[in-house]
XYZ file of C-alpha atoms in Angstrom:
145
model
C 104.963 128.423 102.194
C 101.726 128.767 100.354
C 100.144 126.476 97.802
C 99.022 128.462 94.755
C 95.672 128.170 93.039
C 97.177 125.725 90.524
C 97.713 123.083 93.178
C 94.571 123.793 95.183
C 92.262 123.916 92.166
C 93.775 120.787 90.638
C 93.135 118.874 93.871
C 89.589 120.254 94.134
C 88.816 119.270 90.540
C 90.361 115.810 90.899
C 88.376 115.218 94.104
C 85.207 116.209 92.243
C 86.132 113.812 89.453
C 86.896 111.016 91.942
C 83.462 111.404 93.563
C 81.837 110.662 90.218
C 83.950 107.676 89.167
C 81.359 105.172 90.335
C 78.752 106.573 87.990
C 78.144 104.243 85.038
C 80.866 104.722 82.394
C 80.293 108.419 82.032
C 83.162 110.830 81.661
C 82.821 114.064 83.609
C 82.707 117.323 81.662
C 85.083 120.066 82.780
C 82.209 122.557 82.543
C 80.354 120.578 85.221
C 83.409 120.507 87.500
C 83.977 124.221 86.898
C 80.385 125.024 87.894
C 80.364 122.807 91.005
C 83.770 123.965 92.260
C 83.418 127.588 91.093
C 86.644 127.486 89.078
C 87.193 129.151 85.710
C 86.664 126.666 82.871
C 89.640 127.979 80.892
C 91.868 127.586 83.980
C 90.622 124.004 84.469
C 91.368 123.233 80.817
C 94.991 124.286 81.377
C 95.266 122.212 84.552
C 93.690 119.126 82.986
C 96.038 119.337 80.006
C 98.902 118.958 82.506
C 97.118 116.223 84.462
C 96.510 114.321 81.211
C 100.165 114.643 80.149
C 101.220 113.202 83.512
C 98.817 110.279 83.070
C 96.459 111.082 85.949
C 93.363 111.557 83.786
C 92.180 110.442 80.381
C 89.831 112.319 78.108
C 86.941 111.169 75.965
C 85.611 113.237 73.080
C 82.155 113.561 71.647
C 78.728 113.295 73.270
C 79.131 112.215 76.864
C 82.785 113.184 76.668
C 84.899 114.545 79.450
C 87.487 113.170 81.847
C 88.007 110.083 83.988
C 90.727 109.133 86.443
C 93.313 106.715 85.052
C 93.851 105.170 88.498
C 91.554 104.646 91.440
C 91.139 107.374 94.039
C 93.037 105.127 96.482
C 96.013 104.940 94.116
C 96.162 108.665 93.377
C 98.079 110.741 95.899
C 97.631 114.444 96.439
C 101.372 114.893 95.808
C 100.927 113.323 92.349
C 98.302 115.935 91.515
C 100.182 118.930 92.898
C 103.418 117.947 91.183
C 101.590 117.259 87.896
C 100.505 120.892 87.651
C 104.082 122.039 88.305
C 103.419 123.262 91.805
C 106.702 123.378 93.716
C 106.584 121.834 97.172
C 109.745 123.397 98.489
C 109.795 125.908 101.292
C 113.263 127.316 100.639
C 113.817 130.448 98.638
C 116.466 128.741 96.501
C 115.539 128.925 92.845
C 117.336 125.716 91.862
C 117.998 122.469 93.666
C 121.581 122.287 94.868
C 122.201 126.027 94.652
C 122.196 128.282 97.665
C 119.732 131.049 98.320
C 122.269 133.783 99.079
C 123.743 136.096 96.443
C 127.067 134.231 96.307
C 125.342 130.863 95.954
C 125.736 129.979 99.623
C 122.964 128.512 101.708
C 121.267 130.759 104.227
C 121.468 129.958 107.915
C 117.939 128.485 107.983
C 118.139 126.593 104.670
C 118.074 123.116 106.217
C 115.010 124.001 108.310
C 112.980 125.070 105.270
C 114.329 122.254 103.128
C 113.239 119.715 105.755
C 109.807 121.331 105.980
C 109.406 121.040 102.200
C 110.275 117.329 102.339
C 107.789 116.758 105.170
C 105.042 118.507 103.236
C 105.799 116.390 100.181
C 105.822 113.212 102.298
C 102.496 114.160 103.882
C 100.841 114.908 100.533
C 102.230 111.628 99.175
C 100.603 109.799 102.115
C 97.147 111.249 101.420
C 95.052 109.770 98.626
C 92.115 111.241 96.773
C 90.018 108.603 98.529
C 91.132 109.993 101.907
C 89.921 113.425 100.825
C 86.542 112.455 99.365
C 85.600 110.046 102.169
C 86.449 112.468 104.966
C 89.154 110.215 106.410
C 91.394 113.225 107.064
C 88.811 114.755 109.383
C 88.531 111.471 111.288
C 92.335 111.104 111.555
C 92.636 114.607 112.983
C 89.825 114.030 115.501
C 91.478 110.802 116.683
C 94.869 112.470 117.199
């Protein structure tokens, strides 16, 4: 399973935004995030429209306008971000939940393996917050293991 650019770029941009949340009441412009993270501005605009609809960010217009997180970095999970941009977290090849991946609608022999992997990935991403990412806690957890 591979996470597409939608999910990866959304997490990168949200981490960038989270790093700047302590700055005095200033919204962060998407153009600034795009430049720092080397992501297309038009692509970020599409992603942030989805993030805004899902309530993860809020926008401010006018001079000094841009985006801010609606929750703290501690309260925002990576799974929330990935799911907000419509990134599927399943590892099966089944197109729809509840339907099999074989031509006759049956499940393949390894379906449960890949289904379980998808759930574990989702659980892991739900257990990681933006704060974990921007403070380097993931690196420290891995070194301790």
